[in-house]
mmCIF file of C-alpha atoms and ligand atoms in Angstrom:
data_model
loop_
_atom_site.group_PDB
_atom_site.id
_atom_site.type_symbol
_atom_site.label_atom_id
_atom_site.label_comp_id
_atom_site.label_asym_id
_atom_site.label_seq_id
_atom_site.Cartn_x
_atom_site.Cartn_y
_atom_site.Cartn_z
ATOM 1 C CA MET A 1 -23.995 -1.006 -16.625
ATOM 2 C CA SER A 2 -21.346 -0.721 -13.892
ATOM 3 C CA GLN A 3 -20.980 2.475 -11.836
ATOM 4 C CA PHE A 4 -17.258 1.785 -11.664
ATOM 5 C CA LYS A 5 -14.271 2.283 -13.900
ATOM 6 C CA TYR A 6 -11.513 -0.319 -13.663
ATOM 7 C CA SER A 7 -7.736 -0.165 -13.826
ATOM 8 C CA VAL A 8 -4.809 -2.586 -13.958
ATOM 9 C CA GLY A 9 -1.011 -2.487 -14.004
ATOM 10 C CA PRO A 10 1.351 -4.109 -16.524
ATOM 11 C CA TRP A 11 2.803 -6.176 -13.624
ATOM 12 C CA ASN A 12 -0.574 -7.946 -13.332
ATOM 13 C CA VAL A 13 0.344 -9.925 -16.443
ATOM 14 C CA HIS A 14 3.602 -11.563 -15.479
ATOM 15 C CA GLU A 15 5.853 -14.480 -16.244
ATOM 16 C CA GLY A 16 5.152 -16.557 -13.131
ATOM 17 C CA ALA A 17 8.584 -16.377 -11.493
ATOM 18 C CA ASP A 18 8.515 -16.522 -7.687
ATOM 19 C CA ALA A 19 11.125 -16.442 -4.927
ATOM 20 C CA TYR A 20 11.732 -20.174 -5.439
ATOM 21 C CA GLY A 21 11.672 -20.652 -9.175
ATOM 22 C CA PRO A 22 12.027 -19.101 -12.620
ATOM 23 C CA ALA A 23 9.457 -17.852 -15.135
ATOM 24 C CA THR A 24 6.809 -20.263 -16.426
ATOM 25 C CA ARG A 25 5.321 -18.008 -19.126
ATOM 26 C CA LYS A 26 6.755 -15.872 -21.892
ATOM 27 C CA THR A 27 7.134 -12.093 -21.601
ATOM 28 C CA ILE A 28 4.367 -10.112 -23.270
ATOM 29 C CA PRO A 29 5.345 -6.700 -24.690
ATOM 30 C CA PHE A 30 3.836 -3.615 -23.016
ATOM 31 C CA GLU A 31 1.763 -2.522 -26.022
ATOM 32 C CA GLU A 32 0.242 -5.979 -26.436
ATOM 33 C CA LYS A 33 -0.728 -5.961 -22.750
ATOM 34 C CA ILE A 34 -2.502 -2.616 -22.852
ATOM 35 C CA LYS A 35 -4.311 -3.520 -26.077
ATOM 36 C CA ARG A 36 -5.691 -6.592 -24.301
ATOM 37 C CA PHE A 37 -6.520 -4.560 -21.168
ATOM 38 C CA LYS A 38 -8.758 -2.342 -23.275
ATOM 39 C CA GLU A 39 -10.389 -5.352 -24.985
ATOM 40 C CA ILE A 40 -11.066 -6.994 -21.609
ATOM 41 C CA GLY A 41 -12.855 -3.844 -20.401
ATOM 42 C CA PHE A 42 -10.333 -1.796 -18.415
ATOM 43 C CA ASP A 43 -10.415 1.996 -18.537
ATOM 44 C CA ALA A 44 -7.024 2.929 -17.099
ATOM 45 C CA VAL A 45 -3.476 1.666 -16.590
ATOM 46 C CA GLN A 46 -1.403 1.953 -13.402
ATOM 47 C CA PHE A 47 2.351 2.451 -13.580
ATOM 48 C CA HIS A 48 5.495 2.123 -11.586
ATOM 49 C CA ASP A 49 7.885 4.875 -12.670
ATOM 50 C CA ASP A 50 10.035 2.320 -14.503
ATOM 51 C CA ASP A 51 7.038 0.566 -16.081
ATOM 52 C CA ALA A 52 6.655 3.830 -18.003
ATOM 53 C CA VAL A 53 10.378 4.596 -18.428
ATOM 54 C CA PRO A 54 12.287 1.299 -17.947
ATOM 55 C CA ASN A 55 15.866 2.613 -18.028
ATOM 56 C CA MET A 56 15.130 5.839 -16.126
ATOM 57 C CA ASN A 57 18.211 5.678 -13.885
ATOM 58 C CA GLU A 58 20.401 6.139 -16.976
ATOM 59 C CA LEU A 59 18.416 9.077 -18.411
ATOM 60 C CA SER A 60 18.428 12.798 -17.781
ATOM 61 C CA GLU A 61 15.369 14.441 -16.249
ATOM 62 C CA SER A 62 14.217 15.838 -19.603
ATOM 63 C CA GLU A 63 14.818 12.499 -21.383
ATOM 64 C CA ILE A 64 12.614 10.766 -18.790
ATOM 65 C CA ILE A 65 9.776 13.174 -19.572
ATOM 66 C CA GLU A 66 10.234 12.624 -23.330
ATOM 67 C CA GLU A 67 10.029 8.823 -22.858
ATOM 68 C CA ALA A 68 6.913 9.177 -20.696
ATOM 69 C CA LYS A 69 5.246 11.247 -23.412
ATOM 70 C CA LYS A 70 5.689 8.309 -25.824
ATOM 71 C CA VAL A 71 3.819 6.103 -23.353
ATOM 72 C CA LYS A 72 1.051 8.710 -23.134
ATOM 73 C CA ALA A 73 0.716 8.524 -26.940
ATOM 74 C CA LEU A 74 0.330 4.720 -26.683
ATOM 75 C CA LEU A 75 -2.374 5.107 -24.039
ATOM 76 C CA ASP A 76 -4.196 7.600 -26.271
ATOM 77 C CA LYS A 77 -3.988 5.135 -29.183
ATOM 78 C CA TYR A 78 -5.973 2.587 -27.151
ATOM 79 C CA ASP A 79 -8.226 5.150 -25.438
ATOM 80 C CA LEU A 80 -6.851 4.373 -21.982
ATOM 81 C CA LYS A 81 -6.056 6.772 -19.129
ATOM 82 C CA ALA A 82 -3.145 6.621 -16.688
ATOM 83 C CA GLU A 83 -4.372 6.292 -13.093
ATOM 84 C CA PHE A 84 -1.173 6.723 -11.060
ATOM 85 C CA VAL A 85 2.586 6.425 -10.962
ATOM 86 C CA ALA A 86 4.346 4.615 -8.094
ATOM 87 C CA PRO A 87 8.100 5.025 -7.522
ATOM 88 C CA ARG A 88 9.610 1.531 -7.468
ATOM 89 C CA LEU A 89 11.816 1.936 -4.413
ATOM 90 C CA TRP A 90 12.557 -1.690 -3.691
ATOM 91 C CA MET A 91 14.627 -3.071 -6.600
ATOM 92 C CA ASP A 92 17.676 -0.829 -6.531
ATOM 93 C CA GLN A 93 20.973 -1.381 -4.698
ATOM 94 C CA ARG A 94 20.403 2.074 -3.180
ATOM 95 C CA THR A 95 17.096 1.085 -1.527
ATOM 96 C CA ILE A 96 18.204 -2.143 0.170
ATOM 97 C CA ASP A 97 17.544 -0.526 3.564
ATOM 98 C CA GLY A 98 14.409 1.308 2.385
ATOM 99 C CA GLY A 99 14.120 4.579 0.475
ATOM 100 C CA PHE A 100 12.586 7.465 2.396
ATOM 101 C CA THR A 101 13.452 5.859 5.744
ATOM 102 C CA SER A 102 16.874 4.457 4.848
ATOM 103 C CA ASN A 103 19.627 4.931 7.399
ATOM 104 C CA SER A 104 21.844 6.233 4.568
ATOM 105 C CA GLU A 105 21.410 9.902 3.648
ATOM 106 C CA LYS A 106 22.623 9.261 0.085
ATOM 107 C CA ASP A 107 20.022 6.522 -0.349
ATOM 108 C CA ARG A 108 17.276 8.811 0.964
ATOM 109 C CA GLU A 109 18.351 11.371 -1.648
ATOM 110 C CA PHE A 110 18.080 8.722 -4.387
ATOM 111 C CA ALA A 111 14.572 7.844 -3.156
ATOM 112 C CA MET A 112 13.561 11.505 -3.405
ATOM 113 C CA TRP A 113 15.034 11.688 -6.917
ATOM 114 C CA ARG A 114 12.814 8.750 -7.951
ATOM 115 C CA ALA A 115 9.806 10.341 -6.226
ATOM 116 C CA TYR A 116 10.294 13.638 -8.094
ATOM 117 C CA ARG A 117 10.781 11.789 -11.386
ATOM 118 C CA SER A 118 7.570 9.827 -10.690
ATOM 119 C CA ILE A 119 5.749 13.151 -10.399
ATOM 120 C CA ASP A 120 7.271 14.320 -13.709
ATOM 121 C CA ILE A 121 6.185 11.036 -15.331
ATOM 122 C CA ALA A 122 2.655 11.372 -13.884
ATOM 123 C CA ASN A 123 2.386 14.852 -15.368
ATOM 124 C CA ALA A 124 3.551 13.571 -18.753
ATOM 125 C CA LEU A 125 0.995 10.741 -18.589
ATOM 126 C CA GLY A 126 -1.790 13.181 -17.644
ATOM 127 C CA CYS A 127 -2.519 11.923 -14.121
ATOM 128 C CA ASP A 128 -2.282 13.567 -10.715
ATOM 129 C CA LYS A 129 -1.834 10.559 -8.406
ATOM 130 C CA ILE A 130 1.350 9.145 -6.895
ATOM 131 C CA VAL A 131 1.025 5.816 -5.074
ATOM 132 C CA LEU A 132 3.504 4.976 -2.344
ATOM 133 C CA TRP A 133 3.701 1.273 -1.725
ATOM 134 C CA LEU A 134 6.327 1.442 1.019
ATOM 135 C CA ALA A 135 7.880 -1.956 0.343
ATOM 136 C CA ARG A 136 11.085 -1.619 2.373
ATOM 137 C CA GLU A 137 10.138 1.268 4.669
ATOM 138 C CA GLY A 138 10.397 -0.565 7.968
ATOM 139 C CA THR A 139 12.737 -2.999 9.646
ATOM 140 C CA LEU A 140 14.037 -6.538 9.413
ATOM 141 C CA CYS A 141 16.190 -5.952 12.499
ATOM 142 C CA TYR A 142 13.967 -3.966 14.838
ATOM 143 C CA GLU A 143 16.774 -2.067 16.571
ATOM 144 C CA SER A 144 18.183 -0.841 13.225
ATOM 145 C CA LYS A 145 15.707 2.052 12.876
ATOM 146 C CA SER A 146 13.797 4.191 15.301
ATOM 147 C CA PRO A 147 10.043 3.941 14.600
ATOM 148 C CA VAL A 148 9.688 7.616 15.536
ATOM 149 C CA GLN A 149 12.463 8.802 13.220
ATOM 150 C CA ALA A 150 11.303 6.525 10.363
ATOM 151 C CA THR A 151 7.752 7.882 10.613
ATOM 152 C CA LYS A 152 9.049 11.463 10.644
ATOM 153 C CA ARG A 153 11.281 10.742 7.648
ATOM 154 C CA LEU A 154 8.285 9.380 5.739
ATOM 155 C CA ILE A 155 6.232 12.495 6.539
ATOM 156 C CA ASP A 156 9.188 14.667 5.501
ATOM 157 C CA ALA A 157 9.447 12.853 2.135
ATOM 158 C CA ILE A 158 5.703 13.263 1.538
ATOM 159 C CA ASN A 159 5.948 16.973 2.387
ATOM 160 C CA LYS A 160 8.775 17.400 -0.149
ATOM 161 C CA MET A 161 6.633 15.738 -2.847
ATOM 162 C CA LEU A 162 3.666 17.973 -2.001
ATOM 163 C CA ALA A 163 5.925 21.033 -2.222
ATOM 164 C CA TYR A 164 7.483 19.867 -5.529
ATOM 165 C CA ASP A 165 4.095 19.907 -7.288
ATOM 166 C CA GLU A 166 1.071 21.752 -5.952
ATOM 167 C CA ASN A 167 -1.424 19.582 -7.859
ATOM 168 C CA ILE A 168 -0.095 16.134 -7.085
ATOM 169 C CA LYS A 169 -1.971 13.809 -4.713
ATOM 170 C CA ILE A 170 -0.220 11.105 -2.672
ATOM 171 C CA LEU A 171 -1.942 7.772 -2.005
ATOM 172 C CA ILE A 172 -0.305 5.583 0.621
ATOM 173 C CA GLU A 173 -0.819 1.888 -0.219
ATOM 174 C CA THR A 174 -0.611 0.284 3.195
ATOM 175 C CA LYS A 175 0.814 -3.190 3.838
ATOM 176 C CA PRO A 176 1.960 -4.624 7.170
ATOM 177 C CA ASN A 177 4.830 -6.815 5.967
ATOM 178 C CA GLU A 178 6.515 -8.450 2.950
ATOM 179 C CA PRO A 179 9.170 -7.827 1.886
ATOM 180 C CA ILE A 180 9.818 -5.865 5.100
ATOM 181 C CA ASP A 181 9.037 -7.481 8.454
ATOM 182 C CA ARG A 182 7.620 -4.467 10.283
ATOM 183 C CA SER A 183 6.269 -1.699 8.067
ATOM 184 C CA VAL A 184 6.058 1.953 9.139
ATOM 185 C CA CYS A 185 2.628 2.265 7.501
ATOM 186 C CA PRO A 186 0.823 -1.058 7.999
ATOM 187 C CA THR A 187 -2.856 -0.052 7.913
ATOM 188 C CA ILE A 188 -5.182 2.583 6.501
ATOM 189 C CA GLY A 189 -5.384 4.162 9.957
ATOM 190 C CA HIS A 190 -1.624 4.788 9.766
ATOM 191 C CA ALA A 191 -2.063 6.305 6.293
ATOM 192 C CA MET A 192 -4.767 8.650 7.589
ATOM 193 C CA ALA A 193 -2.615 9.741 10.527
ATOM 194 C CA THR A 194 0.333 10.326 8.183
ATOM 195 C CA SER A 195 -1.952 12.423 6.007
ATOM 196 C CA ALA A 196 -3.056 14.500 8.999
ATOM 197 C CA ALA A 197 0.590 15.112 9.936
ATOM 198 C CA SER A 198 1.551 16.325 6.441
ATOM 199 C CA ILE A 199 1.695 19.948 5.255
ATOM 200 C CA ASP A 200 -1.435 19.408 3.123
ATOM 201 C CA PRO A 201 -3.770 16.657 4.387
ATOM 202 C CA SER A 202 -6.208 17.443 1.552
ATOM 203 C CA ARG A 203 -3.668 15.924 -0.881
ATOM 204 C CA VAL A 204 -2.635 12.807 1.057
ATOM 205 C CA GLY A 205 -4.980 9.821 1.090
ATOM 206 C CA GLY A 206 -4.990 6.066 0.926
ATOM 207 C CA LEU A 207 -5.143 3.096 -1.401
ATOM 208 C CA LEU A 208 -6.479 -0.067 0.193
ATOM 209 C CA GLU A 209 -5.504 -3.477 -1.114
ATOM 210 C CA SER A 210 -7.696 -6.387 0.028
ATOM 211 C CA ALA A 211 -4.784 -8.813 0.451
ATOM 212 C CA HIS A 212 -2.768 -6.315 2.482
ATOM 213 C CA ALA A 213 -5.668 -5.753 4.911
ATOM 214 C CA ILE A 214 -6.032 -9.521 5.353
ATOM 215 C CA LEU A 215 -2.276 -9.793 5.997
ATOM 216 C CA ALA A 216 -2.775 -7.234 8.794
ATOM 217 C CA GLY A 217 -5.579 -9.389 10.233
ATOM 218 C CA LEU A 218 -8.163 -6.753 9.272
ATOM 219 C CA ASP A 219 -11.314 -6.824 7.178
ATOM 220 C CA PRO A 220 -10.771 -5.099 3.804
ATOM 221 C CA ALA A 221 -14.332 -3.669 3.733
ATOM 222 C CA SER A 222 -13.779 -2.047 7.142
ATOM 223 C CA GLU A 223 -10.470 -0.543 5.990
ATOM 224 C CA ILE A 224 -12.234 0.775 2.871
ATOM 225 C CA GLY A 225 -15.040 2.164 5.035
ATOM 226 C CA PHE A 226 -12.640 3.907 7.418
ATOM 227 C CA ALA A 227 -10.825 5.692 4.576
ATOM 228 C CA MET A 228 -14.147 6.609 2.947
ATOM 229 C CA ALA A 229 -15.406 8.093 6.212
ATOM 230 C CA MET A 230 -12.346 10.367 6.096
ATOM 231 C CA GLY A 231 -13.012 11.250 2.429
ATOM 232 C CA LYS A 232 -9.612 9.804 1.595
ATOM 233 C CA LEU A 233 -10.120 6.555 -0.306
ATOM 234 C CA TRP A 234 -8.620 7.508 -3.639
ATOM 235 C CA GLY A 235 -7.704 4.043 -4.873
ATOM 236 C CA VAL A 236 -8.291 0.355 -4.203
ATOM 237 C CA HIS A 237 -6.494 -2.815 -5.211
ATOM 238 C CA LEU A 238 -9.118 -5.511 -5.036
ATOM 239 C CA ASN A 239 -7.834 -9.072 -4.927
ATOM 240 C CA ASP A 240 -7.984 -12.009 -2.505
ATOM 241 C CA GLN A 241 -5.770 -13.793 -0.051
ATOM 242 C CA ASN A 242 -5.962 -17.119 1.767
ATOM 243 C CA GLY A 243 -5.148 -16.078 5.317
ATOM 244 C CA MET A 244 -2.079 -14.524 6.863
ATOM 245 C CA LYS A 245 0.749 -15.877 4.758
ATOM 246 C CA PHE A 246 2.738 -14.594 1.763
ATOM 247 C CA ASP A 247 1.031 -11.964 -0.397
ATOM 248 C CA GLN A 248 -0.949 -14.004 -2.916
ATOM 249 C CA ASP A 249 -2.734 -11.419 -5.117
ATOM 250 C CA LYS A 250 -5.402 -14.006 -5.942
ATOM 251 C CA SER A 251 -8.358 -13.224 -8.193
ATOM 252 C CA PHE A 252 -10.937 -11.047 -6.482
ATOM 253 C CA GLY A 253 -13.494 -13.012 -4.480
ATOM 254 C CA VAL A 254 -12.114 -16.503 -5.051
ATOM 255 C CA GLU A 255 -11.183 -17.146 -1.389
ATOM 256 C CA ASN A 256 -13.846 -15.279 0.566
ATOM 257 C CA LEU A 257 -16.893 -14.332 -1.468
ATOM 258 C CA ARG A 258 -18.791 -12.673 1.395
ATOM 259 C CA GLN A 259 -15.780 -10.519 2.277
ATOM 260 C CA ALA A 260 -15.487 -9.571 -1.402
ATOM 261 C CA PHE A 261 -19.210 -8.758 -1.545
ATOM 262 C CA ASN A 262 -18.893 -6.445 1.435
ATOM 263 C CA GLN A 263 -16.002 -4.594 -0.229
ATOM 264 C CA ILE A 264 -18.104 -3.941 -3.322
ATOM 265 C CA LYS A 265 -21.148 -3.124 -1.173
ATOM 266 C CA VAL A 266 -19.343 -0.412 0.814
ATOM 267 C CA LEU A 267 -17.962 1.054 -2.423
ATOM 268 C CA VAL A 268 -21.431 1.053 -4.049
ATOM 269 C CA GLU A 269 -23.159 2.525 -0.985
ATOM 270 C CA ASN A 270 -20.687 5.382 -0.697
ATOM 271 C CA ASP A 271 -20.534 6.253 -4.380
ATOM 272 C CA TYR A 272 -16.902 5.313 -4.884
ATOM 273 C CA GLY A 273 -15.708 6.660 -8.204
ATOM 274 C CA LYS A 274 -17.717 9.868 -8.122
ATOM 275 C CA ASN A 275 -14.487 11.881 -8.189
ATOM 276 C CA GLY A 276 -12.953 9.752 -10.931
ATOM 277 C CA GLU A 277 -11.458 7.034 -8.725
ATOM 278 C CA TYR A 278 -10.856 3.626 -10.302
ATOM 279 C CA ILE A 279 -11.212 0.110 -8.980
ATOM 280 C CA GLY A 280 -7.773 -1.402 -9.515
ATOM 281 C CA LEU A 281 -7.520 -5.181 -9.743
ATOM 282 C CA ASP A 282 -4.080 -6.053 -8.362
ATOM 283 C CA VAL A 283 -4.278 -9.744 -9.186
ATOM 284 C CA LYS A 284 -1.719 -12.237 -10.464
ATOM 285 C CA ALA A 285 -2.153 -15.438 -12.446
ATOM 286 C CA MET A 286 -1.174 -18.616 -10.641
ATOM 287 C CA ARG A 287 2.353 -19.796 -11.482
ATOM 288 C CA THR A 288 0.896 -22.986 -12.970
ATOM 289 C CA GLN A 289 -0.937 -21.142 -15.745
ATOM 290 C CA LYS A 290 0.195 -21.514 -19.362
ATOM 291 C CA ASP A 291 0.792 -18.632 -21.796
ATOM 292 C CA GLU A 292 -2.806 -18.719 -23.010
ATOM 293 C CA GLY A 293 -3.957 -18.186 -19.405
ATOM 294 C CA SER A 294 -1.994 -14.949 -18.986
ATOM 295 C CA TYR A 295 -5.114 -12.758 -18.717
ATOM 296 C CA LYS A 296 -7.750 -15.151 -17.333
ATOM 297 C CA HIS A 297 -7.344 -13.947 -13.718
ATOM 298 C CA LEU A 298 -8.071 -10.396 -14.888
ATOM 299 C CA GLU A 299 -11.142 -11.434 -16.863
ATOM 300 C CA ASN A 300 -12.370 -13.499 -13.898
ATOM 301 C CA SER A 301 -11.761 -10.751 -11.325
ATOM 302 C CA LEU A 302 -13.593 -8.190 -13.443
ATOM 303 C CA LYS A 303 -16.506 -10.587 -13.963
ATOM 304 C CA ILE A 304 -16.727 -11.374 -10.234
ATOM 305 C CA ALA A 305 -16.574 -7.667 -9.290
ATOM 306 C CA LYS A 306 -19.397 -6.870 -11.708
ATOM 307 C CA MET A 307 -21.517 -9.814 -10.507
ATOM 308 C CA LEU A 308 -21.043 -8.674 -6.908
ATOM 309 C CA GLU A 309 -21.988 -5.116 -7.871
ATOM 310 C CA GLU A 310 -25.255 -6.513 -9.249
ATOM 311 C CA LYS A 311 -25.825 -8.369 -5.958
ATOM 312 C CA ALA A 312 -25.041 -5.202 -3.964
ATOM 313 C CA LEU A 313 -27.620 -3.277 -5.996
ATOM 314 C CA ARG A 314 -30.212 -5.972 -5.225
ATOM 315 C CA PHE A 315 -29.498 -5.869 -1.486
ATOM 316 C CA ASP A 316 -32.838 -5.503 0.308
ATOM 317 C CA TYR A 317 -32.355 -2.585 2.722
ATOM 318 C CA ASP A 318 -35.968 -2.833 3.984
ATOM 319 C CA TYR A 319 -35.398 -6.424 5.007
ATOM 320 C CA GLN A 320 -32.062 -5.470 6.555
ATOM 321 C CA ALA A 321 -33.774 -2.699 8.594
ATOM 322 C CA LYS A 322 -36.433 -5.175 9.756
ATOM 323 C CA CYS A 323 -33.781 -7.690 10.858
ATOM 324 C CA VAL A 324 -31.821 -4.949 12.626
ATOM 325 C CA ALA A 325 -34.965 -3.658 14.386
ATOM 326 C CA GLU A 326 -35.726 -7.196 15.586
ATOM 327 C CA ARG A 327 -32.035 -7.831 16.323
ATOM 328 C CA ASP A 328 -32.441 -10.954 14.188
ATOM 329 C CA TYR A 329 -28.912 -11.103 12.821
ATOM 330 C CA GLU A 330 -29.175 -14.832 12.076
ATOM 331 C CA ALA A 331 -31.926 -14.002 9.572
ATOM 332 C CA LEU A 332 -29.881 -11.157 8.107
ATOM 333 C CA GLU A 333 -26.819 -13.363 7.735
ATOM 334 C CA MET A 334 -28.841 -16.105 6.042
ATOM 335 C CA TYR A 335 -30.356 -13.515 3.709
ATOM 336 C CA VAL A 336 -26.833 -12.456 2.662
ATOM 337 C CA MET A 337 -25.805 -16.083 2.103
ATOM 338 C CA GLU A 338 -28.875 -16.746 -0.048
ATOM 339 C CA LEU A 339 -28.307 -13.525 -1.997
ATOM 340 C CA LEU A 340 -24.800 -14.724 -2.782
ATOM 341 C CA MET A 341 -25.606 -18.369 -3.458
ATOM 342 C CA LYS A 342 -28.786 -18.025 -5.505
ATOM 343 C CA GLY A 343 -28.616 -16.876 -9.128
HETATM 344 C C1 XUL B 401 2.685 -5.050 -3.554
HETATM 345 C C2 XUL B 401 1.695 -4.360 -4.337
HETATM 346 C C3 XUL B 401 2.230 -3.573 -5.473
HETATM 347 C C4 XUL B 401 1.707 -2.190 -5.505
HETATM 348 C C5 XUL B 401 2.286 -1.309 -6.547
HETATM 349 O O1 XUL B 401 2.181 -5.896 -2.611
HETATM 350 O O2 XUL B 401 0.521 -4.484 -4.119
HETATM 351 O O3 XUL B 401 1.880 -4.206 -6.655
HETATM 352 O O4 XUL B 401 0.323 -2.238 -5.732
HETATM 353 O O5 XUL B 401 3.601 -1.046 -6.320
HETATM 354 MN MN1 MN B 402 -1.193 -3.375 -4.759
#
C-alpha cells in the first residue's frame, strides 16, 4: 500500500508531435483519458486553464465558470480530484514576449486576466492550487528585459493573485530554460526567494520537476529536499531526463535509477503527502509509440515509483549509520546499488 497519491495531466497522453514533425498518434478525447487515468491508479488530474475550458478566450467570465463546473462533474463521475490549474501563458499571440514579465503593458494585463480566470476555474474544480510554469518569463535577447524589473513584475503578479483570492496557493514550477533561454525563476531556490518576497509567503511554494532540475545541472532529490526544509514543497513532477538537452519528460527512473530512488526516498522520509500533496508524473510517451502505447509510459512510471517506494521503506538505516560512523561511504554506496539491483 503506497503512502502517496498520484496525479497526471491530460497533456501527458499526447499525439507525438514535436518541433520537427507532426502527430504520430490519434487524439484521445478528454473523458476517455480520465477514465483510463482512474483505471491505471491515479487519484487526481492536473489542468491548464484551457485543458478545462478550451475556448476560454472567447467566453465571458461567468461562462468560463459554467464550463469548468461541467468538468468538475466529469471528475466526480470517475471519482477523481483536481490537483491544480496552471494558466497556459505561452501559446497566445499576446504572450510571445512572456506574460507577467512582458515588455508590453497590454500583454501583462492579458496574462493577469488568464491568471484570475485560472483561479476561478480552480474554485469551480474544487482545488486551491495554481501552478505557474513560467515558460516565456525570461529572455531570448538578454538586453531586452531587466532581470531586476522582470523579477519584480513576477512578484507583483503573484501578489495580485494572492489578493484576488485569499485561499489560493501559488506553486512556482521552476525550469531554467526551454522555450525561453534565460528564465527568471530557474531553480527551487529562486521560487523560495520569490515566495519570501511576496505579500503572503505562507501561500507561495514550489513544484519541482525532475527533468527541470537536471536541465539546471542540479540533483532533483536535493531540490526536493531544499523545498521540503522550507515547508514549501506542494507539488512534484517526477520524470527523467538524459542530461542537459531538450526537455524529454521521460518515464520516471528510466535514465538514472539511483537519482530516482533518492527522490522517492526524500519524499518518503519527510512524509510528503501528509497535507494532501500529490506525486504528479509529468511524463510523455516516446514519439515512436503507436496508439496502443498511449498510456504505457504512465503505467511504467507509476510502477517504477511504487517499486522504489518499497525499496525506500526497506532502506537499512542502522547499516547506513554504521557506514557513516566508520566513514565507509564505499560500503554505503555498494549497499544502495545492491538494494536497487537485487529483487
Ligand atoms: C513544461 C512542463 C509543463 C508544466 C505544466 O516543461 O513541465 O508541462 O508542468 O504547465
Ligand atoms: Mn511539469
